[in-house]
Short mmCIF file of N, CA, C and O in Angstrom, two decimals:
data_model
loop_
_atom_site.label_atom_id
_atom_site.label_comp_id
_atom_site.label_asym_id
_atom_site.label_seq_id
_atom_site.Cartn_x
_atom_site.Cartn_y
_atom_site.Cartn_z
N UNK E 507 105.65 122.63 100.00
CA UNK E 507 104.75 121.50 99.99
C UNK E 507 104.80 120.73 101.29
O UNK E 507 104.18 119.67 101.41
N UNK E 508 105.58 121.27 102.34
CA UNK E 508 105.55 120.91 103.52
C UNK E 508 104.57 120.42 104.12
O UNK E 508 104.55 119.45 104.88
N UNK E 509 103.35 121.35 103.65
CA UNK E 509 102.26 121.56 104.43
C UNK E 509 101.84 120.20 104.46
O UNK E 509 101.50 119.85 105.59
N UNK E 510 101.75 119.31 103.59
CA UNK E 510 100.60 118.51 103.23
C UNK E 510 101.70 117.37 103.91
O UNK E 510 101.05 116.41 104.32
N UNK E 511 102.90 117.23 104.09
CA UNK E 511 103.21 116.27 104.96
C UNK E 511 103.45 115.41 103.83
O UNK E 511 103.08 114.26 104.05
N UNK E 512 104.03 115.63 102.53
CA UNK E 512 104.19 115.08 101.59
C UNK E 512 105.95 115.34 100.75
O UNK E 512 106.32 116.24 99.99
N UNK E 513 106.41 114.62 101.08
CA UNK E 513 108.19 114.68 100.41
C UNK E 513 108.02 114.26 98.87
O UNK E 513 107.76 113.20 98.30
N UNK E 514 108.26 115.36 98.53
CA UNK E 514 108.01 115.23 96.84
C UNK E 514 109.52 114.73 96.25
O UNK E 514 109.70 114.16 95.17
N UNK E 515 110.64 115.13 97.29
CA UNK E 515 111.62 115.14 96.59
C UNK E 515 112.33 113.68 97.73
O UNK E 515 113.49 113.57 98.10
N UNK E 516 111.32 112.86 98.01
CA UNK E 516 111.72 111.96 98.21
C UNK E 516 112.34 110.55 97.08
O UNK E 516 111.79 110.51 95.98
N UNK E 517 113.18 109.72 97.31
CA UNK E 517 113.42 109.00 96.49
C UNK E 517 112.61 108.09 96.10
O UNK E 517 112.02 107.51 97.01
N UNK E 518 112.30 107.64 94.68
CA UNK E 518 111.31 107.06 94.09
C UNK E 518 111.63 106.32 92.83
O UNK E 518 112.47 106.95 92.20
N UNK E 519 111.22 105.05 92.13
CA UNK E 519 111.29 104.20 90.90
C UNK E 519 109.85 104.45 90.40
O UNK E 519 108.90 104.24 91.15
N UNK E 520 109.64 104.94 88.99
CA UNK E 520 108.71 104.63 88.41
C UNK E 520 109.08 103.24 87.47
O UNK E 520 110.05 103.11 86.72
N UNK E 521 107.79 102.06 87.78
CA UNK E 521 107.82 101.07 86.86
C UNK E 521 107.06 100.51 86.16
O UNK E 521 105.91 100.67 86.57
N UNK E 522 107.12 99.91 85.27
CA UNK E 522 105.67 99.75 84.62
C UNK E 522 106.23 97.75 84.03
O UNK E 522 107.22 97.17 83.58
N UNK E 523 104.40 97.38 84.58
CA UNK E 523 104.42 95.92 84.02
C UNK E 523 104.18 95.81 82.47
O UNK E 523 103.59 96.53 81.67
N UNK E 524 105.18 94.11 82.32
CA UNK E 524 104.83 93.58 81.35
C UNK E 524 103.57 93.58 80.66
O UNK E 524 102.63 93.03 81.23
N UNK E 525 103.32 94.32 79.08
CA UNK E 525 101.86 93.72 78.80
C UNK E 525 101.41 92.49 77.92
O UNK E 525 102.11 91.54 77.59
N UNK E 526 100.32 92.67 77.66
CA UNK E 526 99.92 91.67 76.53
C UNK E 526 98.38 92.13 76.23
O UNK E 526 97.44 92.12 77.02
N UNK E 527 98.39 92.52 74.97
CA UNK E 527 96.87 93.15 74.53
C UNK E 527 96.40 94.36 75.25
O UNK E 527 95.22 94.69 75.42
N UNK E 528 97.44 94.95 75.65
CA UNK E 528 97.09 96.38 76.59
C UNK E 528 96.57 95.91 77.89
O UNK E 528 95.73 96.66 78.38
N UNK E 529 96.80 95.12 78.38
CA UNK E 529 96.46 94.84 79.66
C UNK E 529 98.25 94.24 80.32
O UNK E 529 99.17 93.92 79.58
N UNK E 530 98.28 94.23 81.76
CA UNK E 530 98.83 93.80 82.94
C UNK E 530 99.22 91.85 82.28
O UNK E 530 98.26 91.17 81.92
N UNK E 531 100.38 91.35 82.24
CA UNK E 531 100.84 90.11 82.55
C UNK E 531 100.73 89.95 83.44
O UNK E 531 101.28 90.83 84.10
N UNK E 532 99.87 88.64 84.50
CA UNK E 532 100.03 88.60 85.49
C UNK E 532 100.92 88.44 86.71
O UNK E 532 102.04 88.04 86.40
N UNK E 533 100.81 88.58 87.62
CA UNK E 533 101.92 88.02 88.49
C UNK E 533 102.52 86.90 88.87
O UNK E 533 103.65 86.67 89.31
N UNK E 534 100.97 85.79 88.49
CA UNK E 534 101.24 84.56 88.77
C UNK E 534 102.15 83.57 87.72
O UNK E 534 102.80 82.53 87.72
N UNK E 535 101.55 85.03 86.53
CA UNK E 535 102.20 84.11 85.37
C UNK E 535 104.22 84.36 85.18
O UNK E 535 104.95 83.74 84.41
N UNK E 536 104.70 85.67 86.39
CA UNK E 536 105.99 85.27 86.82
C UNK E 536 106.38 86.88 86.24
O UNK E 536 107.60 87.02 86.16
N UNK E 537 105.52 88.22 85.78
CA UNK E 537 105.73 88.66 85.44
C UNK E 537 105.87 89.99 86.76
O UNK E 537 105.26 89.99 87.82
N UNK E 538 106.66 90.83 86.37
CA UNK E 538 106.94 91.61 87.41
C UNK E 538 107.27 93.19 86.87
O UNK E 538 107.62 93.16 85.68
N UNK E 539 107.25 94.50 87.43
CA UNK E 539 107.24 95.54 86.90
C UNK E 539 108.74 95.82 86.51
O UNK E 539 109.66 95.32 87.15
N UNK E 540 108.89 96.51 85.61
CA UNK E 540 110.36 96.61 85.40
C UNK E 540 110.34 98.58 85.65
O UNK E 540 109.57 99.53 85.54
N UNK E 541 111.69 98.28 86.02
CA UNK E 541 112.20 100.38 86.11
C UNK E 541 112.21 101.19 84.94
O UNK E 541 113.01 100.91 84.04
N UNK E 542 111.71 101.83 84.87
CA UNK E 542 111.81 103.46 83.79
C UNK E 542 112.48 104.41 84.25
O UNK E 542 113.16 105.12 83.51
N UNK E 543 112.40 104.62 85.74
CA UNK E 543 113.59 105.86 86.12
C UNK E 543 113.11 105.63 87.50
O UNK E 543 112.14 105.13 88.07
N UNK E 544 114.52 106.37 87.87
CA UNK E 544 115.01 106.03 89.39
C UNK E 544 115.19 107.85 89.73
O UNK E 544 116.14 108.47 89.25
N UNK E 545 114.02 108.59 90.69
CA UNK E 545 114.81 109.59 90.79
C UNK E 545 113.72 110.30 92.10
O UNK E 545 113.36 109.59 93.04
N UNK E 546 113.38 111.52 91.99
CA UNK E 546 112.27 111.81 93.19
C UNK E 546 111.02 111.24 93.16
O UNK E 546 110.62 110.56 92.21
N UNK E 547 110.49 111.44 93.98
CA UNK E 547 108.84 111.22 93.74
C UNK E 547 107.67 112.22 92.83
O UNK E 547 106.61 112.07 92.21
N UNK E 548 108.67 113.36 93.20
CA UNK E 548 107.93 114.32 91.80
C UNK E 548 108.70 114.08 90.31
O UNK E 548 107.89 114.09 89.38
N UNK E 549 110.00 113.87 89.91
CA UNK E 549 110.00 113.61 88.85
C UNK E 549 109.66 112.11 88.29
O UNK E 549 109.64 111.86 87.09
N UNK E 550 109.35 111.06 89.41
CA UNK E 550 108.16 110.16 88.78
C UNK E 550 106.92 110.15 88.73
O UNK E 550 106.06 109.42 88.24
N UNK E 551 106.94 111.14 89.36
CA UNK E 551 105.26 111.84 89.17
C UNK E 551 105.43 112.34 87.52
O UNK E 551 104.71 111.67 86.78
N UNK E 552 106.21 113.34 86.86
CA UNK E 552 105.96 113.61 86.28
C UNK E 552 106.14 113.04 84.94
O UNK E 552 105.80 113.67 83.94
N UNK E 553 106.76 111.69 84.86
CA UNK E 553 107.16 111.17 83.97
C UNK E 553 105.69 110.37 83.75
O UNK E 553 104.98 110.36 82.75
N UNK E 554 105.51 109.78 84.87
CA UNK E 554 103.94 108.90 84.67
C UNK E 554 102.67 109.97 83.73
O UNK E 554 101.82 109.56 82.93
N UNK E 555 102.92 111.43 84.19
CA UNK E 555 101.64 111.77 83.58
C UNK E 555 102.29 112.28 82.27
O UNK E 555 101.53 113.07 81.71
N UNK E 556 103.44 112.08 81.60
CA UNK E 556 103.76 112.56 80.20
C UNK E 556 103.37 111.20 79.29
O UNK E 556 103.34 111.19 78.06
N UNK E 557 103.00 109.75 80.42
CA UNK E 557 102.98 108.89 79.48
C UNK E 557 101.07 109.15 78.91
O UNK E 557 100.24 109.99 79.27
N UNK E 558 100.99 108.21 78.09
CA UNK E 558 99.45 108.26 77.09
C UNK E 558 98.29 107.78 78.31
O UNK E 558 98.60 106.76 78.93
N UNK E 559 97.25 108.31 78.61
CA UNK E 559 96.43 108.15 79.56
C UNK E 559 96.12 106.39 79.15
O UNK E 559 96.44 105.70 80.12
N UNK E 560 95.84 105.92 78.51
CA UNK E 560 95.48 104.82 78.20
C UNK E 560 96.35 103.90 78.48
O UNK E 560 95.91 102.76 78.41
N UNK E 561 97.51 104.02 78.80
CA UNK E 561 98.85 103.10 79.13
C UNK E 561 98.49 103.26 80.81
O UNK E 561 98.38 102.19 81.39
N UNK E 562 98.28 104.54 81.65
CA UNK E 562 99.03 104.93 82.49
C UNK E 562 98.73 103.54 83.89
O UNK E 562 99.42 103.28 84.88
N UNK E 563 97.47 102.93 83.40
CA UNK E 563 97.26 101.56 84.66
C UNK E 563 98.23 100.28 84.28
O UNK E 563 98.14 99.21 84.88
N UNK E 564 99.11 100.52 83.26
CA UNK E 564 100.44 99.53 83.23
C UNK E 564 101.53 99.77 84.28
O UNK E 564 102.24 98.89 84.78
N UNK E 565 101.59 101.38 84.63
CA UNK E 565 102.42 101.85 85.67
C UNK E 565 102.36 102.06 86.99
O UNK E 565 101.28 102.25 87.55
N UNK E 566 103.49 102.05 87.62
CA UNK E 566 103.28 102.26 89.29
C UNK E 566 104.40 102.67 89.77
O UNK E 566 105.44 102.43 89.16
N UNK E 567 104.41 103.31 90.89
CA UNK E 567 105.68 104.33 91.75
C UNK E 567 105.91 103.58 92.80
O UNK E 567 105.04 103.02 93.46
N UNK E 568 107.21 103.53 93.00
CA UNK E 568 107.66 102.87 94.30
C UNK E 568 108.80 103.75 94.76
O UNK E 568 109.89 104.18 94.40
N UNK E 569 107.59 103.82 96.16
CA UNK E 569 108.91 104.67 96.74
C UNK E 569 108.73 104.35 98.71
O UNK E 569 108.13 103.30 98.98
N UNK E 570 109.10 104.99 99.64
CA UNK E 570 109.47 105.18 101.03
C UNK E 570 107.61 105.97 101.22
O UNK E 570 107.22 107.06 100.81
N UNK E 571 106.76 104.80 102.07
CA UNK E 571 105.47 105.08 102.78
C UNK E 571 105.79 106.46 103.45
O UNK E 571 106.77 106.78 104.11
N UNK E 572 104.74 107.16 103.10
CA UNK E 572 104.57 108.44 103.98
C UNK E 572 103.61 109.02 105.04
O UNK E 572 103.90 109.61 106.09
N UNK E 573 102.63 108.77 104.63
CA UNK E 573 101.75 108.72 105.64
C UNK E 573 100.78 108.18 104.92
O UNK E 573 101.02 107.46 103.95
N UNK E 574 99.32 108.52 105.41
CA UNK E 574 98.23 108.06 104.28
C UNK E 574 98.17 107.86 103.07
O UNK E 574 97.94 106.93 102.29
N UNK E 575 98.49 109.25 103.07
CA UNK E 575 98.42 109.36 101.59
C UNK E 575 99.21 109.21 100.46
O UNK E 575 98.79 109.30 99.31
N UNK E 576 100.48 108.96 100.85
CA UNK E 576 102.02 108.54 100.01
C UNK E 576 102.10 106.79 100.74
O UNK E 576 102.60 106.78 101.87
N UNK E 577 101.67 105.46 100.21
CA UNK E 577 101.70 104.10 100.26
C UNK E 577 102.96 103.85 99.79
O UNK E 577 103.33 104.80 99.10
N UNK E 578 103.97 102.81 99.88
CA UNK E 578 104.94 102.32 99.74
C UNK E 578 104.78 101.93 98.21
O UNK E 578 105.89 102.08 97.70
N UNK E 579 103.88 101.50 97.31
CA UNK E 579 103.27 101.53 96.06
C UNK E 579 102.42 102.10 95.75
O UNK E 579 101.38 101.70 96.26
N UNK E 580 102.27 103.50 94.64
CA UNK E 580 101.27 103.62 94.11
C UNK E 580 100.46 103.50 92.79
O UNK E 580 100.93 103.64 91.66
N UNK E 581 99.43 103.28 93.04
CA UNK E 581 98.85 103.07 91.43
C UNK E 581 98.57 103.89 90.52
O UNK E 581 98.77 105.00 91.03
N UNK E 582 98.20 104.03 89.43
CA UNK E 582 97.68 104.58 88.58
C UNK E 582 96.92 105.86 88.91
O UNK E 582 97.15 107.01 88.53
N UNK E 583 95.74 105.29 89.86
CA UNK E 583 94.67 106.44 90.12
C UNK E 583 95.58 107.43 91.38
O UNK E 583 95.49 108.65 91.50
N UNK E 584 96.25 106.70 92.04
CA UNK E 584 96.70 107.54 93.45
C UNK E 584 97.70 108.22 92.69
O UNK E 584 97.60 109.42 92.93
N UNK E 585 98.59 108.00 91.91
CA UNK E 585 99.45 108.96 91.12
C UNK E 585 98.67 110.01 90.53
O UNK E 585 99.20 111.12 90.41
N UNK E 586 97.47 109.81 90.13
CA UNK E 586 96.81 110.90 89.02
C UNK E 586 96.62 112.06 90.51
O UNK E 586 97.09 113.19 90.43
N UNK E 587 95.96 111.63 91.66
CA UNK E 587 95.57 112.44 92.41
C UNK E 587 96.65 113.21 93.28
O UNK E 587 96.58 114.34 93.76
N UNK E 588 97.79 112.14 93.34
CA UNK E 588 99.12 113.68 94.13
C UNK E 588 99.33 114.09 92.80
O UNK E 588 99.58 115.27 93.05
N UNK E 589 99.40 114.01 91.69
CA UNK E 589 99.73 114.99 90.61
C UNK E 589 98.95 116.08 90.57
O UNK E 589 99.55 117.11 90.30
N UNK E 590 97.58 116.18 90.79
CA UNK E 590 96.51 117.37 90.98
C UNK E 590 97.14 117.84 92.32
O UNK E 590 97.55 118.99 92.17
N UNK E 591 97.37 117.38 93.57
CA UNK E 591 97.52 117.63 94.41
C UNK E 591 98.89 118.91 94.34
O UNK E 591 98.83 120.14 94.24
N UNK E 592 99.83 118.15 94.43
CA UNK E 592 101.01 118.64 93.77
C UNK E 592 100.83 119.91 92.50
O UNK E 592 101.69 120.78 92.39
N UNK E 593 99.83 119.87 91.77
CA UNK E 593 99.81 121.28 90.57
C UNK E 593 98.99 122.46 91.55
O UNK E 593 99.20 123.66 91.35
N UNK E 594 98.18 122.05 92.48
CA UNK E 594 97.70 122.60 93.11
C UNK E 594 98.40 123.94 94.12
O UNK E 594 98.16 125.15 94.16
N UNK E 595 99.66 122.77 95.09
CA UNK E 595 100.37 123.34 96.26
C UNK E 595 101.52 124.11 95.50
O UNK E 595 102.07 124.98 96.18
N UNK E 596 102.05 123.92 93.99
CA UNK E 596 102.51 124.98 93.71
C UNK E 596 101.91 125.67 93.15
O UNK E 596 102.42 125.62 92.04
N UNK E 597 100.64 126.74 93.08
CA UNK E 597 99.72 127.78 92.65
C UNK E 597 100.07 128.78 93.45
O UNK E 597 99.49 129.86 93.37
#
């Protein structure tokens, strides 16, 4: 997975915010994401997509900026797309 200039087995926290009614607590209101696991960037990749699609914009990955396309936080949608990415480069 070299190719893509992407460290999968870089270190990474998947976390997911406080909710209320299936939505995000805000930030202002003092709320902040808490940890689910501490481990690569692919096995928080893969933990995010075992959770229920309907949860998955409560969650987010934090890990070490990579280039474009790996942000120091990612969201919901940018996780869904290195996960395709990633099922892809191992084919």
């Amino acid at each position: 997975m070299s190719d893509t200039g992407i460290d999968f087995s870089a270190p990474a926290e998947l976390r997911k915010w406080p909710s209320l009614n299936k939505e995000r607590v805000s930030a202002s209101l003092g709320a902040r994401p808490y940890m689910i696991i501490e481990g690569t960037l692919d096995e928080c990749i893969r933990k995010f997509m075992s959770q229920p699609t309907s949860q998955r914009h409560l969650y987010e990955i934090h890990t070490t900026a990579q280039s474009d396309l790996v942000s120091a936080i990612l969201s919901a949608d940018h996780v869904v797309e290195l996960a395709r990415l990633r099922d892809f480069l191992e084919k």
